[in-house]
CSV table of C-alpha atoms in Angstrom, one decimal:
chain,number,residue,atom,x,y,z
A,1,MET,CA,-17.8,-52.6,23.3
A,2,ASP,CA,-18.3,-56.4,22.8
A,3,LYS,CA,-21.5,-57.7,21.4
A,4,ILE,CA,-22.7,-59.6,24.5
A,5,TYR,CA,-22.2,-56.4,26.6
A,6,GLN,CA,-24.1,-54.3,24.1
A,7,ILE,CA,-27.1,-56.6,24.3
A,8,TYR,CA,-27.0,-56.6,28.1
A,9,ASP,CA,-26.5,-52.8,28.3
A,10,ARG,CA,-29.3,-52.2,25.8
A,11,ALA,CA,-31.8,-54.4,27.7
A,12,TYR,CA,-30.9,-52.6,31.0
A,13,LYS,CA,-31.3,-49.1,29.4
A,14,GLN,CA,-34.6,-50.2,27.8
A,15,LEU,CA,-36.0,-50.8,31.2
A,16,PHE,CA,-35.5,-47.3,32.4
A,17,SER,CA,-36.3,-45.8,29.0
A,18,ASN,CA,-39.9,-47.0,29.6
A,19,HIS,CA,-42.0,-44.2,31.1
A,20,GLU,CA,-43.8,-46.4,33.7
A,21,ILE,CA,-40.6,-48.0,35.0
A,22,PHE,CA,-39.0,-44.5,35.2
A,23,ARG,CA,-42.0,-43.3,37.2
A,24,GLU,CA,-41.7,-46.3,39.6
A,25,LEU,CA,-38.0,-45.6,40.1
A,26,ILE,CA,-38.5,-41.9,40.9
A,27,GLN,CA,-41.6,-42.3,43.0
A,28,SER,CA,-40.5,-45.3,45.0
A,29,PHE,CA,-36.8,-44.5,45.5
A,30,VAL,CA,-36.3,-40.7,45.3
A,31,LYS,CA,-37.9,-39.4,48.5
A,32,LEU,CA,-37.7,-35.7,47.9
A,33,ASP,CA,-40.4,-33.1,48.2
A,34,TRP,CA,-40.4,-31.9,44.6
A,35,VAL,CA,-41.0,-35.5,43.3
A,36,GLN,CA,-44.5,-35.4,44.7
A,37,ASN,CA,-45.3,-32.6,42.3
A,38,ILE,CA,-44.1,-34.2,39.1
A,39,ASP,CA,-46.8,-34.7,36.4
A,40,PHE,CA,-45.6,-38.0,34.9
A,41,SER,CA,-48.1,-37.8,32.2
A,42,LYS,CA,-46.0,-35.0,30.6
A,43,SER,CA,-42.6,-36.7,31.0
A,44,GLU,CA,-40.5,-36.9,27.9
A,45,ARG,CA,-37.4,-39.0,27.3
A,46,VAL,CA,-34.5,-37.1,25.8
A,47,ASP,CA,-32.8,-39.3,23.1
A,48,LYS,CA,-29.2,-38.3,23.8
A,49,THR,CA,-26.2,-39.6,25.7
A,50,PHE,CA,-23.2,-37.8,27.3
A,51,ILE,CA,-21.2,-40.9,28.4
A,52,SER,CA,-17.5,-40.6,27.4
A,53,ASP,CA,-16.0,-43.4,25.2
A,54,LYS,CA,-13.7,-44.5,28.0
A,55,TYR,CA,-16.6,-45.5,30.2
A,56,GLU,CA,-19.1,-46.8,27.7
A,57,LYS,CA,-18.5,-50.4,28.9
A,58,THR,CA,-19.3,-49.7,32.5
A,59,GLU,CA,-22.1,-47.2,32.4
A,60,SER,CA,-25.0,-45.8,30.4
A,61,ASP,CA,-27.4,-42.9,30.8
A,62,VAL,CA,-31.0,-42.1,30.4
A,63,ILE,CA,-32.4,-38.6,30.4
A,64,TYR,CA,-36.0,-37.4,31.0
A,65,LYS,CA,-37.5,-34.0,30.9
A,66,VAL,CA,-40.4,-33.7,33.4
A,67,LYS,CA,-42.8,-31.0,34.4
A,68,LEU,CA,-44.1,-30.2,37.9
A,69,VAL,CA,-47.8,-29.4,38.4
A,70,ASP,CA,-47.0,-25.7,38.1
A,71,ASP,CA,-45.2,-26.4,34.7
A,72,THR,CA,-41.7,-25.9,36.1
A,73,GLU,CA,-39.4,-27.9,33.9
A,74,ILE,CA,-36.7,-30.2,35.3
A,75,TYR,CA,-34.3,-32.6,33.7
A,76,ILE,CA,-33.5,-35.9,35.4
A,77,TYR,CA,-30.2,-37.4,34.4
A,78,ILE,CA,-29.9,-41.1,35.3
A,79,LEU,CA,-26.4,-42.6,35.2
A,80,LEU,CA,-26.6,-46.4,35.2
A,81,GLU,CA,-23.4,-47.8,36.8
A,82,PHE,CA,-22.6,-51.4,35.8
A,83,GLN,CA,-19.1,-51.9,37.2
A,84,SER,CA,-18.9,-54.1,40.3
A,85,SER,CA,-16.1,-52.0,41.9
A,86,VAL,CA,-16.5,-48.5,43.1
A,87,ASP,CA,-15.0,-45.5,41.3
A,88,LYS,CA,-14.7,-43.0,44.0
A,89,PHE,CA,-14.3,-40.1,41.5
A,90,MET,CA,-17.6,-40.9,39.8
A,91,PRO,CA,-19.3,-37.7,41.1
A,92,VAL,CA,-16.6,-35.7,39.3
A,93,ARG,CA,-17.4,-37.6,36.1
A,94,CYS,CA,-21.1,-37.1,36.6
A,95,LEU,CA,-20.5,-33.3,37.0
A,96,ASN,CA,-18.7,-33.4,33.6
A,97,TYR,CA,-21.8,-35.1,32.0
A,98,ILE,CA,-24.1,-32.5,33.5
A,99,THR,CA,-22.0,-29.6,32.3
A,100,ASN,CA,-21.8,-31.1,28.8
A,101,MET,CA,-25.6,-31.4,28.9
A,102,TYR,CA,-25.9,-27.7,29.7
A,103,LEU,CA,-23.6,-26.8,26.9
A,104,ASP,CA,-25.6,-29.0,24.5
A,105,LEU,CA,-28.8,-27.2,25.6
A,106,ILE,CA,-27.2,-23.8,24.9
A,107,LYS,CA,-26.0,-25.0,21.5
A,108,GLU,CA,-29.5,-26.4,20.7
A,109,LYS,CA,-31.7,-23.5,22.1
A,110,GLY,CA,-29.4,-20.5,21.9
A,111,THR,CA,-27.9,-18.2,24.5
A,112,ASP,CA,-31.2,-16.4,25.4
A,113,ILE,CA,-32.6,-19.3,27.3
A,114,SER,CA,-32.6,-19.8,31.1
A,115,LEU,CA,-31.0,-23.2,31.9
A,116,PRO,CA,-33.2,-25.7,33.6
A,117,PRO,CA,-32.3,-27.6,36.8
A,118,ILE,CA,-30.8,-31.0,36.2
A,119,PHE,CA,-31.2,-33.7,38.9
A,120,PRO,CA,-28.2,-36.1,38.8
A,121,LEU,CA,-29.3,-39.6,39.8
A,122,VAL,CA,-26.7,-42.4,39.9
A,123,LEU,CA,-28.0,-46.0,40.0
A,124,TYR,CA,-25.3,-48.3,41.3
A,125,ASN,CA,-25.9,-52.1,41.1
A,126,GLY,CA,-22.4,-53.3,41.9
A,127,ASP,CA,-21.5,-55.8,44.6
A,128,ASP,CA,-18.9,-53.7,46.4
A,129,LYS,CA,-20.0,-51.3,49.2
A,130,TRP,CA,-20.0,-47.7,48.2
A,131,ASN,CA,-18.0,-46.0,50.9
A,132,HIS,CA,-17.0,-42.7,49.2
A,133,SER,CA,-18.5,-39.3,49.3
A,134,ASN,CA,-21.3,-38.1,46.9
A,135,LYS,CA,-19.9,-34.6,47.0
A,136,VAL,CA,-17.3,-33.3,44.5
A,137,SER,CA,-16.1,-30.7,47.1
A,138,ASP,CA,-14.9,-33.6,49.3
A,139,PHE,CA,-12.4,-34.6,46.7
A,140,ILE,CA,-10.9,-31.1,46.4
A,141,LYS,CA,-8.2,-30.4,49.0
A,142,ASN,CA,-8.7,-27.0,50.7
A,143,ASN,CA,-11.8,-26.3,48.6
A,144,HIS,CA,-13.2,-24.4,51.5
A,145,ILE,CA,-10.6,-21.7,51.1
A,146,LEU,CA,-12.4,-20.5,47.9
A,147,ALA,CA,-15.6,-20.1,49.8
A,148,ASN,CA,-18.4,-19.4,47.3
A,149,TYR,CA,-16.0,-19.8,44.4
A,150,GLY,CA,-15.2,-23.5,45.1
A,151,ILE,CA,-17.1,-26.3,43.3
A,152,ASN,CA,-20.1,-27.6,45.1
A,153,PHE,CA,-21.9,-30.5,43.4
A,154,ASP,CA,-23.7,-33.5,44.9
A,155,ILE,CA,-25.1,-36.6,43.2
A,156,PHE,CA,-28.2,-38.5,44.4
A,157,LEU,CA,-26.7,-42.0,44.8
A,158,LEU,CA,-29.1,-44.9,44.6
A,159,LYS,CA,-27.3,-48.0,45.9
A,160,GLU,CA,-29.3,-51.1,45.2
A,161,ASN,CA,-27.4,-53.2,47.8
A,162,THR,CA,-28.4,-50.9,50.7
A,163,TYR,CA,-32.1,-51.9,50.6
A,164,SER,CA,-33.2,-54.8,52.7
A,165,LEU,CA,-35.3,-57.6,51.2
A,166,GLN,CA,-38.3,-56.5,53.3
A,167,GLU,CA,-38.1,-52.9,52.1
A,168,LEU,CA,-38.1,-54.1,48.5
A,169,LEU,CA,-41.0,-56.6,49.0
A,170,LYS,CA,-43.0,-53.8,50.6
A,171,ILE,CA,-42.6,-51.6,47.4
A,172,GLY,CA,-43.7,-54.5,45.2
A,173,ASN,CA,-43.2,-53.2,41.7
A,174,ILE,CA,-41.0,-53.8,38.6
A,175,VAL,CA,-38.1,-51.7,39.9
A,176,SER,CA,-38.1,-53.3,43.4
A,177,THR,CA,-38.2,-56.8,41.8
A,178,LEU,CA,-35.3,-55.8,39.6
A,179,PHE,CA,-33.3,-54.8,42.7
A,180,ILE,CA,-34.2,-58.1,44.3
A,181,MET,CA,-32.9,-60.0,41.3
A,182,GLU,CA,-29.6,-58.1,41.3
A,183,VAL,CA,-28.9,-57.9,45.0
A,184,ASP,CA,-30.7,-60.6,46.9
A,185,TYR,CA,-31.2,-63.1,44.2
A,186,GLU,CA,-33.7,-65.9,45.0
A,187,LEU,CA,-35.9,-67.4,42.2
A,188,GLY,CA,-38.8,-68.2,44.6
A,189,ILE,CA,-39.1,-64.6,45.7
A,190,ILE,CA,-38.8,-63.2,42.2
A,191,HIS,CA,-41.4,-65.7,41.0
A,192,GLN,CA,-43.7,-64.5,43.8
A,193,GLU,CA,-43.2,-60.9,42.9
A,194,VAL,CA,-43.8,-61.4,39.2
A,195,GLN,CA,-46.9,-63.4,39.9
A,196,LYS,CA,-48.3,-60.5,42.0
A,197,ILE,CA,-47.6,-58.0,39.2
A,198,LEU,CA,-49.3,-60.3,36.7
A,199,ASP,CA,-52.3,-60.7,39.0
A,200,ASN,CA,-52.6,-56.9,39.6
A,201,GLN,CA,-51.7,-55.5,36.2
A,202,GLY,CA,-51.7,-58.4,33.7
A,203,ILE,CA,-49.2,-58.6,30.9
A,204,THR,CA,-47.8,-55.1,30.4
A,205,THR,CA,-44.9,-53.6,28.5
A,206,PRO,CA,-42.8,-53.0,31.7
A,207,LEU,CA,-43.2,-56.6,32.6
A,208,LYS,CA,-42.1,-57.7,29.1
A,209,LEU,CA,-39.0,-55.5,29.4
A,210,PHE,CA,-38.2,-56.9,32.8
A,211,LEU,CA,-38.4,-60.5,31.4
A,212,ASN,CA,-36.3,-59.5,28.5
A,213,TYR,CA,-33.6,-58.2,30.8
A,214,PHE,CA,-33.8,-61.4,32.8
A,215,LYS,CA,-33.3,-63.3,29.6
A,216,GLN,CA,-30.2,-61.3,28.8
A,217,MET,CA,-28.9,-62.0,32.3
A,218,SER,CA,-29.3,-65.7,31.6
A,219,ILE,CA,-27.6,-65.4,28.2
A,220,ASN,CA,-24.7,-63.7,29.9
A,221,GLU,CA,-24.7,-66.4,32.6
A,222,LYS,CA,-25.4,-64.0,35.4
A,223,VAL,CA,-28.5,-66.1,36.3
A,224,ASP,CA,-29.3,-69.7,35.5
A,225,ILE,CA,-31.0,-70.2,32.1
A,226,ILE,CA,-33.4,-72.7,34.0
A,227,ASP,CA,-34.5,-69.8,36.2
A,228,TYR,CA,-35.4,-67.7,33.2
A,229,LYS,CA,-37.4,-70.6,31.8
A,230,GLU,CA,-39.4,-70.8,35.0
A,231,LEU,CA,-40.3,-67.1,34.8
A,232,GLU,CA,-41.1,-67.4,31.1
A,233,LYS,CA,-43.4,-70.3,31.9
A,234,LEU,CA,-45.3,-68.1,34.4
A,235,TYR,CA,-45.7,-65.4,31.8
A,236,LYS,CA,-46.6,-67.8,29.0
A,237,THR,CA,-49.3,-69.4,31.2
A,238,LYS,CA,-50.9,-66.0,31.8
A,239,GLU,CA,-50.6,-65.2,28.1
A,240,GLU,CA,-52.3,-68.5,27.1
A,241,VAL,CA,-55.2,-67.9,29.6
A,242,ASN,CA,-55.8,-64.5,28.0
A,243,SER,CA,-55.7,-66.0,24.6
A,244,MET,CA,-58.1,-68.7,25.6
A,245,PHE,CA,-60.5,-66.1,27.0
A,246,LEU,CA,-60.4,-64.0,23.8
A,247,THR,CA,-61.0,-67.2,21.7
A,248,ALA,CA,-64.0,-68.0,23.9
A,249,ILE,CA,-65.3,-64.5,23.4
A,250,ARG,CA,-65.0,-64.7,19.6
A,251,LYS,CA,-66.6,-68.2,19.6
A,252,GLU,CA,-69.5,-67.1,21.7
A,253,LYS,CA,-70.0,-64.1,19.4
A,254,GLU,CA,-70.2,-66.3,16.3
A,255,GLU,CA,-72.7,-68.7,18.0
A,256,LEU,CA,-74.9,-65.8,19.0
A,257,VAL,CA,-74.7,-64.2,15.6
A,258,ASN,CA,-75.7,-67.6,14.0
A,259,LYS,CA,-78.6,-67.9,16.4
A,260,GLY,CA,-79.8,-64.3,15.7
A,261,LYS,CA,-79.4,-63.2,19.3
A,262,ILE,CA,-77.3,-60.1,18.9
A,263,GLU,CA,-80.0,-57.5,19.1
A,264,GLY,CA,-77.8,-54.8,20.6
A,265,LYS,CA,-77.1,-56.8,23.8
A,266,LEU,CA,-74.4,-59.0,22.5
A,267,GLU,CA,-71.7,-58.2,25.1
A,268,GLY,CA,-74.0,-58.5,28.1
A,269,LYS,CA,-75.0,-62.0,27.0
A,270,ILE,CA,-71.5,-63.0,26.3
A,271,GLU,CA,-70.3,-61.9,29.7
A,272,GLY,CA,-73.1,-63.8,31.5
A,273,LYS,CA,-72.5,-67.0,29.5
A,274,LEU,CA,-68.7,-66.9,29.9
A,275,GLU,CA,-68.7,-66.1,33.6
A,276,GLY,CA,-69.0,-69.7,34.8
A,277,LYS,CA,-66.5,-71.0,32.1
A,278,ILE,CA,-63.6,-68.9,33.3
A,279,GLU,CA,-64.3,-68.6,37.0
A,280,ALA,CA,-61.0,-70.4,37.8
A,281,ASP,CA,-58.9,-67.5,36.4
A,282,LYS,CA,-61.3,-64.7,37.5
A,283,ILE,CA,-61.0,-62.9,34.2
A,284,THR,CA,-64.3,-61.3,33.1
A,285,LEU,CA,-65.1,-58.3,31.0
A,286,GLU,CA,-65.7,-56.3,34.2
A,287,ASN,CA,-62.4,-57.4,35.7
A,288,VAL,CA,-60.5,-56.2,32.6
A,289,LYS,CA,-62.4,-52.9,32.7
A,290,GLN,CA,-61.5,-52.4,36.3
A,291,ARG,CA,-57.8,-53.2,35.6
A,292,LEU,CA,-57.8,-50.6,32.9
A,293,LYS,CA,-59.3,-48.0,35.4
A,294,ASN,CA,-56.7,-49.0,38.0
A,295,LEU,CA,-53.8,-48.6,35.6
A,296,LEU,CA,-55.1,-45.2,34.3
A,297,THR,CA,-55.3,-44.0,37.9
A,298,LYS,CA,-51.8,-45.3,38.7
A,299,LYS,CA,-50.3,-43.6,35.6
A,300,PHE,CA,-52.3,-40.4,35.3
A,301,GLY,CA,-53.9,-39.8,38.7
A,302,LYS,CA,-57.6,-40.0,39.7
A,303,ILE,CA,-59.8,-40.4,36.7
A,304,ASN,CA,-63.1,-38.5,36.3
A,305,SER,CA,-66.6,-40.0,35.8
A,306,ASP,CA,-66.6,-39.3,32.1
A,307,ILE,CA,-63.6,-41.5,31.6
A,308,GLU,CA,-65.1,-44.2,33.9
A,309,ASN,CA,-68.3,-44.1,31.8
A,310,LYS,CA,-66.4,-44.3,28.6
A,311,ILE,CA,-64.7,-47.5,29.8
A,312,ASP,CA,-68.0,-48.9,31.2
A,313,ASN,CA,-69.7,-48.3,27.9
A,314,CYS,CA,-67.1,-50.2,25.9
A,315,ASN,CA,-68.0,-53.9,25.7
A,316,ASP,CA,-65.3,-54.9,23.3
A,317,ILE,CA,-62.9,-57.0,25.4
A,318,GLU,CA,-60.1,-56.9,22.8
A,319,LYS,CA,-60.1,-53.1,22.8
A,320,ILE,CA,-60.1,-52.9,26.6
A,321,ASP,CA,-57.3,-55.4,26.7
A,322,ASN,CA,-55.3,-53.6,24.0
A,323,ALA,CA,-55.6,-50.3,25.9
A,324,ARG,CA,-54.5,-52.0,29.1
A,325,ASP,CA,-51.5,-53.6,27.5
A,326,ASN,CA,-50.3,-50.5,25.8
A,327,ILE,CA,-51.1,-47.8,28.4
A,328,TYR,CA,-47.4,-47.2,29.2
A,329,ASP,CA,-46.6,-46.4,25.6
A,330,TYR,CA,-48.7,-43.2,25.8
A,331,ASP,CA,-48.0,-39.9,27.7
A,332,ASN,CA,-51.6,-38.6,27.4
A,333,ILE,CA,-54.7,-40.2,28.7
A,334,ALA,CA,-56.7,-39.1,25.7
A,335,ASP,CA,-54.5,-41.1,23.4
A,336,VAL,CA,-55.1,-44.2,25.6
A,337,LEU,CA,-58.8,-43.7,25.4
A,338,LYS,CA,-58.7,-43.5,21.6
A,339,LEU,CA,-57.9,-47.2,21.7
A,340,ILE,CA,-61.4,-48.1,23.0
A,341,ASP,CA,-63.3,-45.9,20.6
């Protein structure tokens, strides 16, 4: 595998190795009943690959172990297809990866285990139209003669180029923006979507991963380097505003300390004094707290009053901001809340 491809492949795989981006992919694009019952706070990425050497330049895989609300365990095998042309026998190859994964589970856990269900999801981002079957049985002549003894295996094929621009804009998250970039590329629209994500969530790990992937695309000349610079400027502007806000907080703290005005009410005074100074960007301590609550709800579901009170009682803007920026690195809400202790 050449070095440039390795970097590109790694950046793409890193996207879907992020728990929040994985959640967005499954919730937004896999419209199956059981998906509604996944407890994403308990999802675990499995650090293994089953791609054969022959196809390592055209595909990669990401594996997650998830639990439903009733603790049922399911594996989700995501095959990332990079090739622009369609390989009609790809479902057969995917079946091979799944059976190899089962054999690996048996080797790892022993023969006394019950094998878990594995959901085969293939993400295709090529330009060519996929016009072949998703069923292995359709490639086997006279498979029906064997009745129950014939091979029956289907893949869940996610074809990026089958979604309209309006459908993707309606979803409005990192994954849909990625699809827009790869299928219906237009910098103005991507710029608009990134701005919305910045406004709603601020600078998060998923967004950083998306921008890194965009950067690798520009390095590989799949997008114009000037376009990447435009997006980077948008990100840097937001980063600078956040930095200015934190600098203002620290400066105000120092001034109040010097004047002997702390007296247990420091943060309330800071918030009131800074409110007018940063009105243009609408970033206040309360805004940052609310953003953290919104992100916790989005990742872990409805939060209770104890958690809300804990956030409300924390008046350290840096701790709140740190928890908000790193929320997607944690699988348990309790671990996130430790950041504001």
